[in-house]
Short mmCIF file of C-alpha atoms and ligand atoms in Angstrom, two decimals:
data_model
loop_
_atom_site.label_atom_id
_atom_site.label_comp_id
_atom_site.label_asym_id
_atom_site.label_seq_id
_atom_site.Cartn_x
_atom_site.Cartn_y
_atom_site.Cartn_z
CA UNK A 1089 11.73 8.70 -17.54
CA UNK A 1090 10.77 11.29 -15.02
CA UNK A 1091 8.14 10.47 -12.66
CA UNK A 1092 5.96 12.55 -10.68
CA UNK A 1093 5.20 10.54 -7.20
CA UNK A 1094 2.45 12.13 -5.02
CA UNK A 1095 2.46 10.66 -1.34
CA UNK A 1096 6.42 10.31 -2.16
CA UNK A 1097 7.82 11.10 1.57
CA UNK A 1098 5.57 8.02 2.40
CA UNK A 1099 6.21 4.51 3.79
CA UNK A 1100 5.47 3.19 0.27
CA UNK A 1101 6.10 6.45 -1.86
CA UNK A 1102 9.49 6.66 -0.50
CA UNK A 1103 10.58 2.74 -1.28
CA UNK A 1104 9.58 3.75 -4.84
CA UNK A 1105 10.90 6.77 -5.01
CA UNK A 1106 13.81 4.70 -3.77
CA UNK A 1107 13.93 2.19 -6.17
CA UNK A 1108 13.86 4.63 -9.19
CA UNK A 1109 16.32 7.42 -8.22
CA UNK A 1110 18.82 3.89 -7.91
CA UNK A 1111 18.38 2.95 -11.44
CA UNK A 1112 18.67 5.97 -12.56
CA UNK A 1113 15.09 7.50 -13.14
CA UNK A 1114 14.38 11.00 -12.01
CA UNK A 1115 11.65 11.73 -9.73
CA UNK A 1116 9.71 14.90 -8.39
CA UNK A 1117 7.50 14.32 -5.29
CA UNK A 1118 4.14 16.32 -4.10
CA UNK A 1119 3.44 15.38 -0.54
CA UNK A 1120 1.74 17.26 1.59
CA UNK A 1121 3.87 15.97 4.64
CA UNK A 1122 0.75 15.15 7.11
CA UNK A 1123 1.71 11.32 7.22
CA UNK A 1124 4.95 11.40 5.14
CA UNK A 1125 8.59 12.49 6.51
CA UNK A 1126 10.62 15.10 4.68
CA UNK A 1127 13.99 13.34 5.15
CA UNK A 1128 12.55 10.12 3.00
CA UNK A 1129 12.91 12.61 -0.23
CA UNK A 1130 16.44 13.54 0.54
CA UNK A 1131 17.51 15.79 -2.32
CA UNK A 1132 14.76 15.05 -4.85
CA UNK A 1133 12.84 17.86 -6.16
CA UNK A 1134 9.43 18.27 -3.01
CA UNK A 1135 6.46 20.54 -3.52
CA UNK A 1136 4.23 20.78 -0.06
CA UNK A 1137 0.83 20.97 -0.79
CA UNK A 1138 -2.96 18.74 -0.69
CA UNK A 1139 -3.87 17.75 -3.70
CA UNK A 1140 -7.11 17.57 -2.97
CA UNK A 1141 -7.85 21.45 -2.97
CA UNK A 1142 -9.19 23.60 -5.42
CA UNK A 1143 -6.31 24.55 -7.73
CA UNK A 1144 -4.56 21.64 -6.99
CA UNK A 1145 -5.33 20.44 -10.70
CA UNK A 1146 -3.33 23.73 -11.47
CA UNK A 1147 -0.54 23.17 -9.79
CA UNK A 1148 0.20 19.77 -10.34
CA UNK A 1149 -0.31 20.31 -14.23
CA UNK A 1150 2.32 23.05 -14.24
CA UNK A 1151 4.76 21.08 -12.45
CA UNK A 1152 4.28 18.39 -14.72
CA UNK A 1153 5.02 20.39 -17.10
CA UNK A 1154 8.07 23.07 -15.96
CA UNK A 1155 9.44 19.27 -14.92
CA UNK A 1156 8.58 17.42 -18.30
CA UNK A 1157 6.82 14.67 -16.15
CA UNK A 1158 6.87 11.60 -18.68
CA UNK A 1159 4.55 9.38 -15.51
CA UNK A 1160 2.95 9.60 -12.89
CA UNK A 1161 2.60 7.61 -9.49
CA UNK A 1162 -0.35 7.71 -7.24
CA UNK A 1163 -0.21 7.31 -3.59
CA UNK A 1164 -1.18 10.16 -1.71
CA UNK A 1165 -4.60 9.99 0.23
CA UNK A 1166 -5.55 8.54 3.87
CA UNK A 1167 -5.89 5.07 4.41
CA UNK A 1168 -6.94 4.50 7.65
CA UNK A 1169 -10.19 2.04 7.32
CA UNK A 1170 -11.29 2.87 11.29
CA UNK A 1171 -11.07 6.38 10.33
CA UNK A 1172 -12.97 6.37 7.15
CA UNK A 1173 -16.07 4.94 8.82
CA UNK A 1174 -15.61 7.85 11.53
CA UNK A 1175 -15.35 10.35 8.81
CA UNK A 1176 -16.07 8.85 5.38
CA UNK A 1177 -17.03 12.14 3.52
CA UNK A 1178 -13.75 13.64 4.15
CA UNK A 1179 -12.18 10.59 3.12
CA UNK A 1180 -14.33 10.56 -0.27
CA UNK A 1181 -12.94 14.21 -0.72
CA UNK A 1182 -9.18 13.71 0.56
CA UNK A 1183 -9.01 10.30 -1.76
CA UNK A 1184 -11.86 10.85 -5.10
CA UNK A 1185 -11.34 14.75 -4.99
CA UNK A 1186 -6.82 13.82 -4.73
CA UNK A 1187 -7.13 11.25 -7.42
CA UNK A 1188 -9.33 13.98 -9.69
CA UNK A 1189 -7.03 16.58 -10.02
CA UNK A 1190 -4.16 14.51 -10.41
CA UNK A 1191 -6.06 13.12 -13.38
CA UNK A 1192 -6.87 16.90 -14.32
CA UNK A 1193 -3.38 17.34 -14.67
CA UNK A 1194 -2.43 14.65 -16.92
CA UNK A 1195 -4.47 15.46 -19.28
CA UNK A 1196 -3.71 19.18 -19.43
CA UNK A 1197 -0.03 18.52 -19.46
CA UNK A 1198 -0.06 15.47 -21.66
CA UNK A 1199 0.96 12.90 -19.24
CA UNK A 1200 0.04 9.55 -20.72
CA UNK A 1201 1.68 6.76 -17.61
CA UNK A 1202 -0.12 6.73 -14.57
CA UNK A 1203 0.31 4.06 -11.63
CA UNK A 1204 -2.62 4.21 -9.03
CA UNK A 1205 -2.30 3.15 -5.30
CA UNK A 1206 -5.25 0.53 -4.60
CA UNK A 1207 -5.76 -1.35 -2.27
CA UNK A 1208 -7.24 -5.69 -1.72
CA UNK A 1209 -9.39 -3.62 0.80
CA UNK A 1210 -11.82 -3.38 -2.71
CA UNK A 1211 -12.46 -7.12 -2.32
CA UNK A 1212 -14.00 -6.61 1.12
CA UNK A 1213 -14.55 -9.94 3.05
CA UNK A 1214 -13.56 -11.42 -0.30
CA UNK A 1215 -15.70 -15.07 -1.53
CA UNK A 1216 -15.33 -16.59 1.56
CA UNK A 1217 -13.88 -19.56 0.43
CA UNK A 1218 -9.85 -20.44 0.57
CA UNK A 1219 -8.96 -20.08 -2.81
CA UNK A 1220 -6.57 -17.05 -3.65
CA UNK A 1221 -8.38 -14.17 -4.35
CA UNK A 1222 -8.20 -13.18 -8.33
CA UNK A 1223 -8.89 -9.62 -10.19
CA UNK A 1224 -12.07 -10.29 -11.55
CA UNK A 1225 -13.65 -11.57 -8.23
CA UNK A 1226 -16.57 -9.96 -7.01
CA UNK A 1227 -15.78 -6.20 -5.75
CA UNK A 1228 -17.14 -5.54 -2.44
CA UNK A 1229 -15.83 -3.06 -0.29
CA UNK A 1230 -17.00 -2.83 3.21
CA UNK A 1231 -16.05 0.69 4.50
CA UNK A 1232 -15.77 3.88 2.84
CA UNK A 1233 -11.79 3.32 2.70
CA UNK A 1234 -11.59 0.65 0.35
CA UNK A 1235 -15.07 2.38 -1.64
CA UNK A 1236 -12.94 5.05 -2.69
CA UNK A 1237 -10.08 2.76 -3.44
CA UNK A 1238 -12.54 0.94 -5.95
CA UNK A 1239 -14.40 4.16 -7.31
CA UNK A 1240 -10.73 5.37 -7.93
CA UNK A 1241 -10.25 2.29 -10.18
CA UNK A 1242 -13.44 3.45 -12.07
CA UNK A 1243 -12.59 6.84 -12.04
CA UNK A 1244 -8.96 6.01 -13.00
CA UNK A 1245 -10.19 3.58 -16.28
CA UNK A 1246 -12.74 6.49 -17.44
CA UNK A 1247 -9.98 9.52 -17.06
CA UNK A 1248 -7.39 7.23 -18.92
CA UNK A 1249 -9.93 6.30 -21.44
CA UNK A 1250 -11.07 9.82 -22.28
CA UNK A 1251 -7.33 10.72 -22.31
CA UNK A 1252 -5.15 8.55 -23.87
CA UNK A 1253 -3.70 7.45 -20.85
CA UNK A 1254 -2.31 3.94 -20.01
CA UNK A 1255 -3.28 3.42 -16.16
CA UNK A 1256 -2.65 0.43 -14.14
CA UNK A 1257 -4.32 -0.14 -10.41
CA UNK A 1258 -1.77 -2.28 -8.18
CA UNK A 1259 -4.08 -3.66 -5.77
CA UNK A 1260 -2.00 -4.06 -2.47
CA UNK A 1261 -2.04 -7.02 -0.02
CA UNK A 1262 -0.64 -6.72 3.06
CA UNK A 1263 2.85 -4.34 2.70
CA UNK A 1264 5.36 -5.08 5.37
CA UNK A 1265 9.31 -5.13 5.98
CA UNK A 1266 11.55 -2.50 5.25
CA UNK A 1267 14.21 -1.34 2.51
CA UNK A 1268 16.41 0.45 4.87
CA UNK A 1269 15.94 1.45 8.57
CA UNK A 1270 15.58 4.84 6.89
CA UNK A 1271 12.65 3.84 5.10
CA UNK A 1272 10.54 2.10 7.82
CA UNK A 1273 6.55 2.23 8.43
CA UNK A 1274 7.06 4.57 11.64
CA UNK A 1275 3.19 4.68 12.16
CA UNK A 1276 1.60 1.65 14.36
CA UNK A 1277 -1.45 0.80 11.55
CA UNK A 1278 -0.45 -2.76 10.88
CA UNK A 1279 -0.24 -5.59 12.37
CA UNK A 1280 3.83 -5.90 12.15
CA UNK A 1281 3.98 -2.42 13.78
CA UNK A 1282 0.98 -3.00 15.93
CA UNK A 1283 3.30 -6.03 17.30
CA UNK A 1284 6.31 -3.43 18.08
CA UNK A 1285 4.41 -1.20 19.57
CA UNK A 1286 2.99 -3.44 22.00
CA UNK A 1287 6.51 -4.93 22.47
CA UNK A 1288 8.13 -1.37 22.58
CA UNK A 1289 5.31 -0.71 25.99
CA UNK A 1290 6.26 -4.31 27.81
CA UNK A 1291 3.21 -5.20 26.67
CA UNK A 1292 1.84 -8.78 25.02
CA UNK A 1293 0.74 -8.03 21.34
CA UNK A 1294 -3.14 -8.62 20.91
CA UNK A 1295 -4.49 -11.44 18.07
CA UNK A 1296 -7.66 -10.15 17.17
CA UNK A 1297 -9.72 -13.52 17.27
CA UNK A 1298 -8.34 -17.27 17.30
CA UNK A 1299 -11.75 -19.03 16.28
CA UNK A 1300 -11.62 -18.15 12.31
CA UNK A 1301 -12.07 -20.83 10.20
CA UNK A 1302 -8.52 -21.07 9.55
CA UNK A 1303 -5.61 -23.63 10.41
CA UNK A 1304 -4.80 -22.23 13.45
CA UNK A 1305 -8.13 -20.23 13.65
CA UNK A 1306 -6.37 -17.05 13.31
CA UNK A 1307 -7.15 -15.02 9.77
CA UNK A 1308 -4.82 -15.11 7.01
CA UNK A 1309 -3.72 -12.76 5.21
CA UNK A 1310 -1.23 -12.00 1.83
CA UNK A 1311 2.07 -10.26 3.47
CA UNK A 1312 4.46 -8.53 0.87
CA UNK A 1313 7.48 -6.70 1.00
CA UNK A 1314 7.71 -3.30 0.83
CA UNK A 1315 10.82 -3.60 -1.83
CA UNK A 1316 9.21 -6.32 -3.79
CA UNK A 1317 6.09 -3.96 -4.08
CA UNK A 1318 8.10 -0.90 -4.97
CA UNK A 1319 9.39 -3.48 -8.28
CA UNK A 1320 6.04 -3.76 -9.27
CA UNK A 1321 5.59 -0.43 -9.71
CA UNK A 1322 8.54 -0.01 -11.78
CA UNK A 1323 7.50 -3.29 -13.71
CA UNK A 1324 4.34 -1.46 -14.26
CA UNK A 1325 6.06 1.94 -15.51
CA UNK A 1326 8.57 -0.63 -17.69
CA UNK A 1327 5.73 -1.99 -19.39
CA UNK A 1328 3.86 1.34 -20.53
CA UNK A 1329 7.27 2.47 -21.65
CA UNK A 1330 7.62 -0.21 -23.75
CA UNK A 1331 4.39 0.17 -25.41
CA UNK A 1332 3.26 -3.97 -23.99
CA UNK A 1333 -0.12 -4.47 -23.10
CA UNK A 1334 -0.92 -4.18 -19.31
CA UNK A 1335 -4.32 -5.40 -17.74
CA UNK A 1336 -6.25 -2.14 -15.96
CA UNK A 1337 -5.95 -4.21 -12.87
CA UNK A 1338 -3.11 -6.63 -10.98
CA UNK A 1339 -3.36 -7.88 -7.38
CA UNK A 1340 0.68 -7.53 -5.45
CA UNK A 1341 0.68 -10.46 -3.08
CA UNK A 1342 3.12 -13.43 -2.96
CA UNK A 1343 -0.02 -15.98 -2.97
CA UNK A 1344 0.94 -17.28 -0.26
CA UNK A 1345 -0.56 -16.88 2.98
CA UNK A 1346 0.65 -16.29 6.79
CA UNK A 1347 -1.67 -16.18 9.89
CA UNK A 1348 -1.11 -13.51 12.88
CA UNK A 1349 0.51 -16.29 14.75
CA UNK A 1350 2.54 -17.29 12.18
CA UNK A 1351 3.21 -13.27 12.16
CA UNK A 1352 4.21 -13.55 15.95
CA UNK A 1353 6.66 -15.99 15.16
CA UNK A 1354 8.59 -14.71 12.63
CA UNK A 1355 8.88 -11.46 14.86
CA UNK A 1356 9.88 -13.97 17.92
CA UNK A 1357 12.71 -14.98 15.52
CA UNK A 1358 13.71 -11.55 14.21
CA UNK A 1359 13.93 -10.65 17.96
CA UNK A 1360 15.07 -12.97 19.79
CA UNK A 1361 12.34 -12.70 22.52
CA UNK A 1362 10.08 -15.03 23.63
CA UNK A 1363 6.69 -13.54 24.18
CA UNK A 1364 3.07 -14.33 25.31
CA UNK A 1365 -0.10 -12.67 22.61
CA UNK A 1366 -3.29 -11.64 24.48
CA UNK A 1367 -6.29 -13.19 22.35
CA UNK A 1368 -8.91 -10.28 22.22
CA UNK A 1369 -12.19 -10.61 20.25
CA UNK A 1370 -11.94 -10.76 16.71
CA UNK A 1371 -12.08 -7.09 14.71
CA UNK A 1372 -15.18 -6.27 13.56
CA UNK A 1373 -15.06 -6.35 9.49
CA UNK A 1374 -11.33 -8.78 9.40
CA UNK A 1375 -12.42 -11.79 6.54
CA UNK A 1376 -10.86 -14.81 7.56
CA UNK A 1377 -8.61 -15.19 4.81
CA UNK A 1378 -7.82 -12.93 2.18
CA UNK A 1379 -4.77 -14.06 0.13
CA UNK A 1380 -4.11 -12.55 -3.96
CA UNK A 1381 -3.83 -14.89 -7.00
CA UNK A 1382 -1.02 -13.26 -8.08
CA UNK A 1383 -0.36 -14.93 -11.42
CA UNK A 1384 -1.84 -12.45 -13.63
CA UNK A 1385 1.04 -9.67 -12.63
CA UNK A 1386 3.55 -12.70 -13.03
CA UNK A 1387 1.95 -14.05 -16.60
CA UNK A 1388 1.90 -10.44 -18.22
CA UNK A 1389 4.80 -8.26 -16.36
CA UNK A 1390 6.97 -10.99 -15.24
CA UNK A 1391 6.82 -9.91 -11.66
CA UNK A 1392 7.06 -12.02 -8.08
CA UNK A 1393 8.03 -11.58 -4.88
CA UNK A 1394 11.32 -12.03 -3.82
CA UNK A 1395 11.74 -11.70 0.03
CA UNK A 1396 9.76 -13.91 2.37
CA UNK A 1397 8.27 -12.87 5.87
CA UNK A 1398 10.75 -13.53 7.79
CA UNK A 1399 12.88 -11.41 5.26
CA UNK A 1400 9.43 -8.45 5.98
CA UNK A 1401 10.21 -9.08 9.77
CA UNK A 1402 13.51 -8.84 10.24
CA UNK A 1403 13.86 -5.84 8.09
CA UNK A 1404 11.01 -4.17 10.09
CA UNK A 1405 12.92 -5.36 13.24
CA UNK A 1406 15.88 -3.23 12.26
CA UNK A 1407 14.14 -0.29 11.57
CA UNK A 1408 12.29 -0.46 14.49
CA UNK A 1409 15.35 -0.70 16.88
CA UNK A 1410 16.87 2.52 14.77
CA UNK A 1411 13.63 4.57 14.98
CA UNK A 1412 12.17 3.60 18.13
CA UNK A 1413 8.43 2.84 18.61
CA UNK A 1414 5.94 3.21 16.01
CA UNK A 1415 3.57 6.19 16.75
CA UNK A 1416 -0.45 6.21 16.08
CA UNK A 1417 -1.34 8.62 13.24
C1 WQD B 307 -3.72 -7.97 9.58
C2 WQD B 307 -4.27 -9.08 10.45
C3 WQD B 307 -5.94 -8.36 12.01
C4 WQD B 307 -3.32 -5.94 14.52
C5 WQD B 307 -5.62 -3.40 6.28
C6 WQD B 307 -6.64 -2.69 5.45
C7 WQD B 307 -6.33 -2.90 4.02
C8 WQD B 307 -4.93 -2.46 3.69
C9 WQD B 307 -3.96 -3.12 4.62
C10 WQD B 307 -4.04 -0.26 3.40
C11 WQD B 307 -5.78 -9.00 10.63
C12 WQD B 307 -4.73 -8.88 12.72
C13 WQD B 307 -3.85 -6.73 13.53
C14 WQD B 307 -3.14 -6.47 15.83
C15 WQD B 307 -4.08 -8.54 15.05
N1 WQD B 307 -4.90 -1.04 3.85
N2 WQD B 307 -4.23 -8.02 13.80
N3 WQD B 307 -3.53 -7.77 16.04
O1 WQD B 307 -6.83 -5.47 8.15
O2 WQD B 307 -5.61 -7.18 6.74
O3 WQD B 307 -5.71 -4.80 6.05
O4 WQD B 307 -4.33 -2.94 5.96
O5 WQD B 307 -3.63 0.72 3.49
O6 WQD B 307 -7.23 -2.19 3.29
O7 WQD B 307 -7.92 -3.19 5.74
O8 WQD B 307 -4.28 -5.42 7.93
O9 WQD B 307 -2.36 -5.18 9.42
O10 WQD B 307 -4.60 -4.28 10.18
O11 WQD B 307 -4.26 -6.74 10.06
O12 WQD B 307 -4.41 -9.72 15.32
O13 WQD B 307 -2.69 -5.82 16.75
O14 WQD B 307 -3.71 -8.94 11.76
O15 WQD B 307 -7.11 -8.77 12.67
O16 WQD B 307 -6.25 -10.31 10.67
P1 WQD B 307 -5.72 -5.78 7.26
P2 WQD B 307 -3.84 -5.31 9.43
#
């Protein structure tokens, strides 16, 4: 297959991108290269431009089609949730307006595989209760980041329906680890980077509230590794291929949850170091706990996780000592 990846030169892009040039697969990225790093696409075919322009449509369809595009993957757009409540029209028009043309395109050039980038953010402060959050819980996004992550699943299902097109959402948990020191998260956006970059000052990482209604009163949350979320996608692209039935709709989590201190440890043990965590107050709009039932992606596309957190952590360790600190966006 040849698959178009938008957002490509990405932390996650890349690991796909990644994942299929290994096996085989040939790829063509579009990245725009305002969050993503040229050297993550090595040799693979890169066109540098936002997709969410007028005439984007255009040019994506005619690369899809000098390139014979048989799929297409979906990650390009911002993703910052602070940011989107700062700024949430541009985000509506970076993310909706991204997501149309690439539609656009499909169906101008025939493209009939699409993968789209969501996010658990749709769940919002998910049902409040402890049980692993499934697919057809209530959808409730709290900020205009994880809106246009659900509106893209809406927008995705009507595009694919008018088109032809088979179109799965992967709705992410929390991504982590690394598949090379190459491919690291070099932005400070997550907690596992958030810890390095404290670390990488002198500084003691912050825990963002320890009264949650949680074990250790810290929130919970669904970590999974970058590599084992890359599979998924190509489970995903596997599946179309193969003409199988696939759901519109699959959370990637392990279904298994870690708190921040739990986080803390396992990058006490990837280190070696022993350090102190300053409690600040909790972060406005964190749910306590917020961990995927992940056993519709296993039931219908044979997926699961392989690599635990401490496998996550000590991968991100590596590339962090290679690449130095993680930078803010
Ligand atoms: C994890 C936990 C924090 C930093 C976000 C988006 C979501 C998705 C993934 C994708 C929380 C705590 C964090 C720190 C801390 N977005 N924390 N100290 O908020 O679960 O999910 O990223 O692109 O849509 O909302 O992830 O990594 O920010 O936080 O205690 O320095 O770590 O409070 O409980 P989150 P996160």
């Amino acid at each position: 297959m040849t698959v178009l990846i938008t957002g490509g030169a990405g932390y996650i892009g890349a690991h796909v991108l990644a994942a299929l040039e290994a096996r085989g697969d040939t790829a063509v990225v579009v990245d725009d290269l305002t969050t993503g790093t040229p050297e993550k696409v090595g040799a693979t075919p890169h066109f540098n431009f936002d997709i969410s322009t007028t005439g984007a449509a255009d040019a994506l369809a005619d690369i899809m089609q000098a390139l014979e595009v048989t799929s297409v993957i979906h990650f390009a757009a911002k993703k910052q949730v602070g940011e989107s409540v700062a700024r949430p029209a541009w985000y509506y028009q970076q993310n909706m307006g991204g997501l149309a043309n690439v539609l656009e395109a499909m169906q101008r050039a025939d493209v009939k595989s699409l993968v789209f980038s969501s996010s658990a953010a749709v769940y919002g402060l998910g049902t409040g209760s402890d049980e692993p959050i499934r697919e057809d819980d209530v959808k409730n996004p709290i900020n205009p980041y994880g809106q246009t992550k659900l509106a893209g699943e809406w927008l995705v299902q009507a595009a694919a329906k008018a088109a032809g097109i088979s179109a799965v959402s992967l709705r992410y948990f929390n991504v982590a680890g690394a598949g090379s020191d190459e491919l690291a998260d070099r932005f400070a956006l997550n907690l596992v980077p958030m810890i390095f970059e404290k670390l990488a000052e002198g500084k003691s990482p912050l825990v963002f509230g320890d009264d949650y209604p949680t074990p250790d009163g810290t929130c919970v949350r669904d970590y999974v590794h970058v590599v084992d979320l890359a599979d998924a996608h190509l489970a995903v692209l596997d599946a179309i291929a193969a003409g199988e039935p696939v759901s519109a709709e699959y959370n990637v989590g392990r279904g298994e949850g870690y708190s921040v201190f739990d986080v803390l440890d396992a990058v006490r043990r990837a280190s070696g170091q022993q350090f102190e965590a300053d409690v600040a107050p909790r972060r406005p709009g964190d749910p306590a706990l917020l961990v995927a039932d992940a056993s519709r992606i296993k039931d219908e596309l044979g997926w699961t996780a392989r690599y635990s957190l401490d496998d996550m952590v000590t991968s991100a360790w590596s590339g962090f000592e290679r690449n130095g600190a993680p930078v803010k966006a």
